[in-house]
Amino acid sequence: MSNSKVFFTDMRARPGMNLLDKLRNLVKRAGMTEMDFQKKFTAIKLHFGECGNLAYLRPDYPALIARMVSEKGGKPFLTDTSTLYSGMRSNALDHLKTAAEHGFTPYGVGCQIIIADGLKGTDEREIVINQKNCKTAKIGSVIADSDVLISMNHFKGHELTGFGGAIKNIGMGGGSKGGKLEMHHASKPVIEQSNCIGCQICIKNCAVHAIHLDENRKAFIDYEKCTGCGQCIAMCQYYAAHPNYEEGEASVAGACERIVEYCYAVLLNKPSFHINFIMDVSPNCDCWGMNDLPIVPSIGMAASFDPVALDRACADMVNRAKPIPGSQVLEKCSHYHEGEDKFSAIYPDTSWKAMLDYAESIGLGNQDYELITVK
């Protein structure tokens, strides 16, 4: 198999060449404008940002891509699916309100915004994939019904997959609530009671009322109710709630494999193109209601038709970069050495490399890449 091409541009700008100009040049050079968009419903998949989190992509970037699709005769729209956990993106109405508060409106971005899995997250298409873990995948109906998909991904750390890039955004972000439940169920959280202070934030944010306090005012989980959505992990500020690594690597690895399979389902028989933004590289998912200090300085933007090559190239660039003093990389790994895997330093029980190996094994893409710099 020949190397996949990944195109990259850095964050340097100058008069007459701002970052939006650089993004336009990047995607043109990478071949996006050569795709057939004529009268095609084109889903631009991104994350509209959680309330309190400021690391999400600015709406100017998808607005440019939507204009470029329209110029080629396409019918672009911005989209995402509802979250499994409770919050301001767990249904279409609140999700659209959050998107608007963050600047994503039809007037601002020049196209419509549609929540892909409907009002309550239950509108889905079941796509047959016959993979190791999932024989079918429950994909948000709007994404499944689209003719073309463009993913725009904030590249950052992630507590389950090590990092979140194209594969994570498409896979987890393409699933309906039922699909997310299927992806998450292999890695239900546990409470490390020695860290729990009884603040009850996990209880207040559990959508299925599966968490309670015991007689010592320590949180515990009723696993008959728990869906494994991970909201308690995202909300806990004391590292008391975390994925159930006690069950062994198979638990987390299984969830990562399901995410890969869902990404495969979204892209099956559908023309697609992918853009990663390696900026504000926060250690946690954008689903958190905050964003911590970035682990490295902003690096640039990268684009490819191959999501596996794209994610691998971005991970390599982050790992070659110097960590920012005071960031989680140095906080959690006091013996960190330059060039080491930053994502594994933050989340030692995850394996993004295994995730990419699996993605490559099922034909989602190729980890061997040629990096082409665009000025």
mmCIF file of C-alpha atoms in Angstrom, residues 3 30 39 41 51 83 100 157 169 171 199 201 231 234 242 251 279 307 312 345 359:
data_model
loop_
_atom_site.group_PDB
_atom_site.id
_atom_site.type_symbol
_atom_site.label_atom_id
_atom_site.label_comp_id
_atom_site.label_asym_id
_atom_site.label_seq_id
_atom_site.Cartn_x
_atom_site.Cartn_y
_atom_site.Cartn_z
ATOM 1 C CA ASN A 3 1.699 6.213 1.547
ATOM 2 C CA ALA A 30 -5.238 18.578 -0.703
ATOM 3 C CA LYS A 39 -26.343 19.174 -5.838
ATOM 4 C CA PHE A 41 -26.054 17.214 0.463
ATOM 5 C CA CYS A 51 -20.899 25.322 27.590
ATOM 6 C CA THR A 83 -24.687 13.643 23.699
ATOM 7 C CA ALA A 100 -25.898 29.701 18.463
ATOM 8 C CA GLY A 157 -6.322 14.817 24.191
ATOM 9 C CA ASN A 169 -15.135 12.968 15.927
ATOM 10 C CA GLY A 171 -17.165 7.648 15.058
ATOM 11 C CA CYS A 199 -19.458 17.074 46.314
ATOM 12 C CA ILE A 201 -21.495 16.900 41.042
ATOM 13 C CA GLN A 231 -20.373 12.188 32.224
ATOM 14 C CA ALA A 234 -15.967 14.541 32.692
ATOM 15 C CA HIS A 242 -12.458 7.220 35.903
ATOM 16 C CA SER A 251 -12.498 -2.885 28.295
ATOM 17 C CA MET A 279 -4.466 24.333 17.919
ATOM 18 C CA PRO A 307 -8.531 9.874 8.394
ATOM 19 C CA ARG A 312 -1.292 9.622 12.843
ATOM 20 C CA ALA A 345 1.843 10.421 29.559
ATOM 21 C CA ALA A 359 -8.491 1.207 12.027
#
